[in-house]
Coordinates of C-alpha atoms and ligand atoms in Angstrom, one line a residue:
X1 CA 79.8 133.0 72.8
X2 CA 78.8 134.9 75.5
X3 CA 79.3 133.6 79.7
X4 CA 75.9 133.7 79.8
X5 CA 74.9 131.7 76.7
X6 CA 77.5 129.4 77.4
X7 CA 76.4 129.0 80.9
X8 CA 72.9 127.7 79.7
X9 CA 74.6 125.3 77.5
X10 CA 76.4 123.3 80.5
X11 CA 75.1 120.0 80.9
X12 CA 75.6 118.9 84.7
X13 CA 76.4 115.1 85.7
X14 CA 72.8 114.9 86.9
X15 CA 71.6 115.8 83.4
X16 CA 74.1 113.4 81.9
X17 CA 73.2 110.4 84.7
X18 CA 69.4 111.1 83.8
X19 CA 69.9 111.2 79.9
X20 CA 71.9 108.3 79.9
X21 CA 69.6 106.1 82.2
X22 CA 66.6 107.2 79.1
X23 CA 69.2 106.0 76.3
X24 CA 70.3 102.9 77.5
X25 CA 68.8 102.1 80.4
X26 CA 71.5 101.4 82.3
X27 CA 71.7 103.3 85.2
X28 CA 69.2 102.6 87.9
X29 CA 68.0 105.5 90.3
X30 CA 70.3 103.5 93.4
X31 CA 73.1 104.2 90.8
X32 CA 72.8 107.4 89.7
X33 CA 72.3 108.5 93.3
X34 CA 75.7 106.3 93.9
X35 CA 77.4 108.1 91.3
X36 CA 76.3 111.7 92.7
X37 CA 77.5 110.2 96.2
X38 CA 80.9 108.8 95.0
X39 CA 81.5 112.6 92.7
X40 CA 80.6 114.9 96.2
X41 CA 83.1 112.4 97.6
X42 CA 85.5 113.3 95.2
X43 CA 84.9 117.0 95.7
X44 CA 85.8 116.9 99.0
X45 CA 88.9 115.1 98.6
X46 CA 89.7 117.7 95.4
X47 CA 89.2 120.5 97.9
X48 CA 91.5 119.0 101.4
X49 CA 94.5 118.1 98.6
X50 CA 93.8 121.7 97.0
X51 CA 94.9 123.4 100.7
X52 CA 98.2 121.8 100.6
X53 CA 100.1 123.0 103.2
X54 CA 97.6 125.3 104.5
X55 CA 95.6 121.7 105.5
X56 CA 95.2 119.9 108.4
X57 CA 95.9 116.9 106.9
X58 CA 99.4 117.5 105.3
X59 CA 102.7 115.0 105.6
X60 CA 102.5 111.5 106.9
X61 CA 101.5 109.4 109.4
X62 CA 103.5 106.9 111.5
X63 CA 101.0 104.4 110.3
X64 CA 101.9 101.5 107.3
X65 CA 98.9 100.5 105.1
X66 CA 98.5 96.8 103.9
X67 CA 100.6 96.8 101.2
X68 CA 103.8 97.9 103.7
X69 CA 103.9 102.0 102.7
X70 CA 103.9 104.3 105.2
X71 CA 100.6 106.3 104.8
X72 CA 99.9 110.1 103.9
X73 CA 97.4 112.0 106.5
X74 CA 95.5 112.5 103.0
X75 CA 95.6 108.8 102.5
X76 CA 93.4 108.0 105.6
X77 CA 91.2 111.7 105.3
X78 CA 90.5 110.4 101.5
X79 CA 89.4 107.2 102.8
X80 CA 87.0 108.2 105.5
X81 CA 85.4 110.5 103.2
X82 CA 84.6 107.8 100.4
X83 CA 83.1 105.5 103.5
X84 CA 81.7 108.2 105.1
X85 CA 80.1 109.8 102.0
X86 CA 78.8 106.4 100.4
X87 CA 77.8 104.2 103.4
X88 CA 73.8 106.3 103.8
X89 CA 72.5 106.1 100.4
X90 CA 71.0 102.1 100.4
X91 CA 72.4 101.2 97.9
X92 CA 75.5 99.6 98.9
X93 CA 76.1 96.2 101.0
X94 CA 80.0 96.7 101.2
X95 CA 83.0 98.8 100.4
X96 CA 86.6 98.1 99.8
X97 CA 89.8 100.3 100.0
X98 CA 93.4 99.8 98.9
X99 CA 94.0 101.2 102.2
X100 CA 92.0 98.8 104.3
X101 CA 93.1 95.3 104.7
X102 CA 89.4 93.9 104.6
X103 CA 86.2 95.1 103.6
X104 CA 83.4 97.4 105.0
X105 CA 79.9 95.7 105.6
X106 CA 77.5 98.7 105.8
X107 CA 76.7 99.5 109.1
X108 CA 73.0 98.2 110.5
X109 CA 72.2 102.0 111.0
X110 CA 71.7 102.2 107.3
X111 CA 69.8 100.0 104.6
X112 CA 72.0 97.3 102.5
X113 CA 71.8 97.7 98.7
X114 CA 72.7 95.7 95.6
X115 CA 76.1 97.2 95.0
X116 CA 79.4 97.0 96.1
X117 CA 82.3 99.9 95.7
X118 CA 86.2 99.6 95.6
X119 CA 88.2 102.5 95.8
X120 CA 91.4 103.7 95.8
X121 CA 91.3 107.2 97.8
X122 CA 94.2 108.5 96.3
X123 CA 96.2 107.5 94.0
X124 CA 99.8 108.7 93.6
X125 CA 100.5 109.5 96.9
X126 CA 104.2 109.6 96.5
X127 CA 103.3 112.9 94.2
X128 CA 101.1 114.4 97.3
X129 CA 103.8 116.5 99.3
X130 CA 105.0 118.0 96.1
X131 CA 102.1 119.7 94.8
X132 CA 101.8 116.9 91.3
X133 CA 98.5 115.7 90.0
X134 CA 97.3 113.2 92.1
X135 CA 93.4 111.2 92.0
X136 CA 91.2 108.9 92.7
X137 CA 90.3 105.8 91.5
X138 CA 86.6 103.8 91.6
X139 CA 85.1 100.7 90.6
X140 CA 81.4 99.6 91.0
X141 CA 80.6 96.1 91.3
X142 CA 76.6 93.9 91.9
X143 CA 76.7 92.4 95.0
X144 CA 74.4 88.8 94.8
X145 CA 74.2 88.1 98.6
X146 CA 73.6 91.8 99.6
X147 CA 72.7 90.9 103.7
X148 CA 75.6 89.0 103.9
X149 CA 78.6 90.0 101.7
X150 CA 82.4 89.1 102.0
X151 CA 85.7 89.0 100.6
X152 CA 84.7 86.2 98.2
X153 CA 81.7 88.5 97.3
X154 CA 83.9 91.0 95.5
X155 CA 86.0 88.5 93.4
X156 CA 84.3 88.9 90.0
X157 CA 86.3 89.4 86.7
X158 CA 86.3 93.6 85.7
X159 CA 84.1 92.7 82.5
X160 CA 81.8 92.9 85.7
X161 CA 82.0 96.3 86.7
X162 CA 78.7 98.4 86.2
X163 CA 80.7 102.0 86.9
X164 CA 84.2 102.6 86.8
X165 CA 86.0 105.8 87.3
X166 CA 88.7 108.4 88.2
X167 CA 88.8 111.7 89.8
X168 CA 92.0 114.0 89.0
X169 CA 92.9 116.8 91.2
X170 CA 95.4 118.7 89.2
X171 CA 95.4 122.3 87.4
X172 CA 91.6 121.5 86.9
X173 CA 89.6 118.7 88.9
X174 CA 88.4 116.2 86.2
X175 CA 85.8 113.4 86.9
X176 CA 85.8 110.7 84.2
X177 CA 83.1 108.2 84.1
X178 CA 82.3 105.1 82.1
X179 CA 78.8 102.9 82.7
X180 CA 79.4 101.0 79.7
X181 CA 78.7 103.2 76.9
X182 CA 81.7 105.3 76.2
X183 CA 83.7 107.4 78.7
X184 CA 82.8 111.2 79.2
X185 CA 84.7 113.3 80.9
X186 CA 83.6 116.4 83.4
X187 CA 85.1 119.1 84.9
X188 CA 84.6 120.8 88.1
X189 CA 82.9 124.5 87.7
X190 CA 84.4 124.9 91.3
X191 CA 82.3 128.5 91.4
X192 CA 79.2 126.5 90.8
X193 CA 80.5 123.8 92.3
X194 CA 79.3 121.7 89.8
X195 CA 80.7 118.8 87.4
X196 CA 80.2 119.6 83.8
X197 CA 80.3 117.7 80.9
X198 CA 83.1 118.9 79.3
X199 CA 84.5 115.8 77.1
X200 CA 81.8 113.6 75.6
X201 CA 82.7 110.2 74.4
X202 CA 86.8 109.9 74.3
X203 CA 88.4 108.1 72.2
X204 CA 91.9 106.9 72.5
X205 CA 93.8 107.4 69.0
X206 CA 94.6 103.2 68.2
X207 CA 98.6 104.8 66.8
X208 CA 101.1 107.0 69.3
X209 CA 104.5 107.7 69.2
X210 CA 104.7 108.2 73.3
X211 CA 104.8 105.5 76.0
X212 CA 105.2 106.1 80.3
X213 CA 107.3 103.2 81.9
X214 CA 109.4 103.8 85.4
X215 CA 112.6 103.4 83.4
X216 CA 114.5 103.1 86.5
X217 CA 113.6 99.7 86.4
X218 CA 114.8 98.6 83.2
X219 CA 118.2 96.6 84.1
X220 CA 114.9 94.2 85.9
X221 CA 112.4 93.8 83.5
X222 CA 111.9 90.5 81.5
X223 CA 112.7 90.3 77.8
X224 CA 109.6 91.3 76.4
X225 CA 109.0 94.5 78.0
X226 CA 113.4 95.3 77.5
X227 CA 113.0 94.3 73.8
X228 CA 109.8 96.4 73.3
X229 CA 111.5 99.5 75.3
X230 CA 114.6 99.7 73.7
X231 CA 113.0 99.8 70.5
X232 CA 111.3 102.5 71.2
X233 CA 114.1 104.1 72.2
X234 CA 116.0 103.6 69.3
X235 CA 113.3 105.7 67.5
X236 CA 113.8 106.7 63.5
X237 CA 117.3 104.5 63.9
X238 CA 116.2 101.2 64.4
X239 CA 113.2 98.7 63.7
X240 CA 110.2 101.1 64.5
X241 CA 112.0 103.8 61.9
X242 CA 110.0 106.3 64.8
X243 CA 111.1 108.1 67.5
X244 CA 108.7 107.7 70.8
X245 CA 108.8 110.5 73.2
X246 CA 108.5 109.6 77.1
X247 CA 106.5 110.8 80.2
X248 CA 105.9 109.8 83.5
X249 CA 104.0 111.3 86.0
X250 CA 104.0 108.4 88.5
X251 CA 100.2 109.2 89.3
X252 CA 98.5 106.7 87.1
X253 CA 95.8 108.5 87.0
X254 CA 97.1 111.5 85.4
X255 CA 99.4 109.2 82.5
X256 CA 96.0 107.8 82.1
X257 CA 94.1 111.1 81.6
X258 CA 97.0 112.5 79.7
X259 CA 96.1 108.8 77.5
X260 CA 92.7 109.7 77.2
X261 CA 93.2 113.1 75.5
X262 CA 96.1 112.4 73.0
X263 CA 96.7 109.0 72.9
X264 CA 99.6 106.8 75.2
X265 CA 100.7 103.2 76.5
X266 CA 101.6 103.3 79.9
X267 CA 103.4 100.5 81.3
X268 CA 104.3 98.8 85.0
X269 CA 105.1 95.3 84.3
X270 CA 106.3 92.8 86.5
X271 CA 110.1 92.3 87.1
X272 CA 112.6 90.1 88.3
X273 CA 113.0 91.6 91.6
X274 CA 110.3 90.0 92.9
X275 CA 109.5 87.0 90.4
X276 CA 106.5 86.0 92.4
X277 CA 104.7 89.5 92.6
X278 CA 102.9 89.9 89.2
X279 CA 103.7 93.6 88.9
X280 CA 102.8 96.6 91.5
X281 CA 99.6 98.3 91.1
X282 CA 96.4 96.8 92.5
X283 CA 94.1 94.5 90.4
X284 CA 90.7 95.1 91.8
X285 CA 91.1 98.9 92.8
X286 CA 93.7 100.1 90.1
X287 CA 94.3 97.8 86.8
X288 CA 90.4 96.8 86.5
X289 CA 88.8 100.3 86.8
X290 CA 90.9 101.4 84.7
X291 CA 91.2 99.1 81.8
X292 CA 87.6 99.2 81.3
X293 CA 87.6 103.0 81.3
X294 CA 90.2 102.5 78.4
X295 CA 88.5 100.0 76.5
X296 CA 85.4 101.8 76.8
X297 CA 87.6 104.8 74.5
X298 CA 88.8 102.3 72.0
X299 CA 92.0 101.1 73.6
X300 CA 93.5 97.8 74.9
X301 CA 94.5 96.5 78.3
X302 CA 96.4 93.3 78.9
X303 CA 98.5 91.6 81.9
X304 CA 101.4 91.3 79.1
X305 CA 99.2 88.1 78.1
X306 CA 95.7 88.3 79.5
X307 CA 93.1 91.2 79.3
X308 CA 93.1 92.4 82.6
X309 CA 89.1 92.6 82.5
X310 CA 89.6 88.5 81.9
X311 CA 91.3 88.0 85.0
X312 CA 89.7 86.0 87.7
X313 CA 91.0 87.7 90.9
X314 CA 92.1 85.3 94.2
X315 CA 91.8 87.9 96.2
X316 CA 90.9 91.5 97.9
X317 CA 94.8 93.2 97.3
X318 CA 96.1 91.0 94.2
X319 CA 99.1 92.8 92.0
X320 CA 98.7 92.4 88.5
X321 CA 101.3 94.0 85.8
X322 CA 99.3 96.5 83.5
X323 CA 99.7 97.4 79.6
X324 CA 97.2 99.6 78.6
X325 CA 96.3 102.7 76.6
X326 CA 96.4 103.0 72.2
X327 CA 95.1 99.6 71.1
X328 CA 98.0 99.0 68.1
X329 CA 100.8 99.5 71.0
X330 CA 99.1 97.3 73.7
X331 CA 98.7 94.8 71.1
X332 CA 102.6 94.7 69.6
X333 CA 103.9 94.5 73.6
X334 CA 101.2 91.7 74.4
X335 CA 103.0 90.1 71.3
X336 CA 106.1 90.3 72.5
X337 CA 104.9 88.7 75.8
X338 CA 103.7 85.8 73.8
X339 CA 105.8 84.9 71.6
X340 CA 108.1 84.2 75.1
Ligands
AHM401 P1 99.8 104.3 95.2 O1 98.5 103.8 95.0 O2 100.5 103.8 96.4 O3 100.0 105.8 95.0 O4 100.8 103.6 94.0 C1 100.3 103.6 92.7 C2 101.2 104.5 91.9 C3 100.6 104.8 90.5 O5 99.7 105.9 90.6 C4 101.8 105.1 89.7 O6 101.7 104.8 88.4 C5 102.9 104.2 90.3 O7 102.4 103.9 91.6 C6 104.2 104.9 90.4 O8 105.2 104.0 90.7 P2 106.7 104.4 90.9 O9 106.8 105.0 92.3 O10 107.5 103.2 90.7 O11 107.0 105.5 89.9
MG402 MG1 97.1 103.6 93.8

């Protein structure tokens, strides 16, 4: 086809957002013009990690976030963009950050709206300095007492969630987007500076021979997750008669995309180094946007027990250990959990 032809073919996020809300009905005009806010957002961040170490903000700060790690200069530039680029529209009351210990009212300069957004800015930041895929990570929520919203206002299971989302800045800046029906996946035209639909309604193959787990960790996992491992790892030898191959990427965001296109289980379970912590990632900003991305595309997500969009979160920063990706795989390891 020629450029031209296939130029007039693109479908834009705007066309998408406006196609969609005449399907389903499902997004209003204070979402779709949260959706355009949250993807300019994402540009912008795409474009500060794309100058590297040409940037301003490159290396890290002296400064420790609330979870205790030291933060990146693109950790804090990430954030203010997403506040800075969502707080105008009207249609959000508050926002939350994994790198802010408590939330962000809107401020009286602007109108409150009927939405609230958690975000983490960018995700992967140990990958940051070294030039690896890194993203970020978004979840939309209603917000019920919009004049007055809290803490307690954004506790609400993820089969809640009206948006959720990822950005990955990588080889190509992908946005992928889920607002219930199926997840579609766009890709910056960074000529046109445009998103455009470039992967319409994923699906996650249910079988897959290939898993993503920070092995490093194995002599402190629990007995589910070393049983379920190691068989793996005995491939075409032992009870799976199959051998797995392995990645890791340590961006979740990119073993999730990488899940997306060709099928996956990624793994970070809880271990016995810290019994009471119920895994590392982030409940409300990681595990919860995500899993309903993937169960959106056919596949599973589960605490090892629970599905993660079943959890009732206590608060704000809550850990949670995630299983998620091809639905047969999630199910066998949830089994495992189980069974005890
Ligand atoms: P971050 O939000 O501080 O970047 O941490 C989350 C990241 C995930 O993207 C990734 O899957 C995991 O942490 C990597 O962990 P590890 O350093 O154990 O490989
Ligand atoms: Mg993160």
């Amino acid at each position: 086809m020629e450029a031209t032809q296939l130029m007039s073919h693109y479908i834009t996020l705007t066309q998408h957002l406006i196609e969609e809300q005449r399907k389903h009905n499902s997004i209003t005009a204070d979402l779709c013009l949260l959706i355009e806010a949250i993807s300019h957002a994402c540009k912008l961040i795409g474009y500060h990690v794309s100058r590297g170490a040409l940037g301003e903000a490159y290396g890290s700060t002296d400064r420790e976030n609330i979870h205790g790690e030291i933060q990146k200069k693109l950790d804090i530039l990430s954030n203010n963009i997403f506040l800075t680029a969502n707080e105008w529209g009207g249609n959000l009351a508050a926002m939350a950050s994994e790198e802010m210990e408590g939330i962000y009212l809107i401020p009286d300069s602007f109108p409150r709206g009927n939405y609230l957004l958690l975000f983490d800015p960018l995700d992967g930041s140990s990958n940051i300095d070294v030039n690896v895929s890194i993203g970020t990570i978004f979840s939309v929520l209603r917000c019920s007492d919009s004049r007055t919203p809290t803490e307690q206002s954004f506790l609400q299971q993820g089969s809640h969630q009206v948006v959720a989302g990822y950005a990955v800045y990588g080889p190509q800046t992908s946005l992928v987007l889920t607002t219930g029906y199926g997840v579609n996946c766009f890709t910056l035209d960074r000529e046109l500076g445009s998103w455009i639909l470039t992967h319409r309604d994923l699906r996650i193959p249910l079988e897959t021979r290939e898993y993503a787990i920070n092995s490093s960790n194995q002599r402190h996992w629990y007995t589910p997750v070393q049983r379920y491992v190691s068989e793996m790892i005995d491939g075409a030898d032992g009870t799976r008669k199959a051998d797995f191959n392995m990645r890791w990427i340590a961006s979740m965001v990119s073993d999730v995309h990488r899940i997306l296109h060709r099928g996956g289980i990624f793994m970070y379970p809880a271990d016995k180094r810290m019994p009471r912590r119920p895994g590392k990632l982030r409940l409300m900003y990681e595990a919860n946007p995500i899993a309903f991305i993937i169960e959106q595309a056919g596949g599973a997500a589960t605490n090892g027990k629970n599905r993660i969009l079943d959890i009732y979160p206590q608060s704000l920063h809550e850990r949670v250990a995630v299983f998620l990706g091809s639905k047969n795989e999630v199910d066998r390891v949830t089994r495992y959990h189980l069974k005890g």
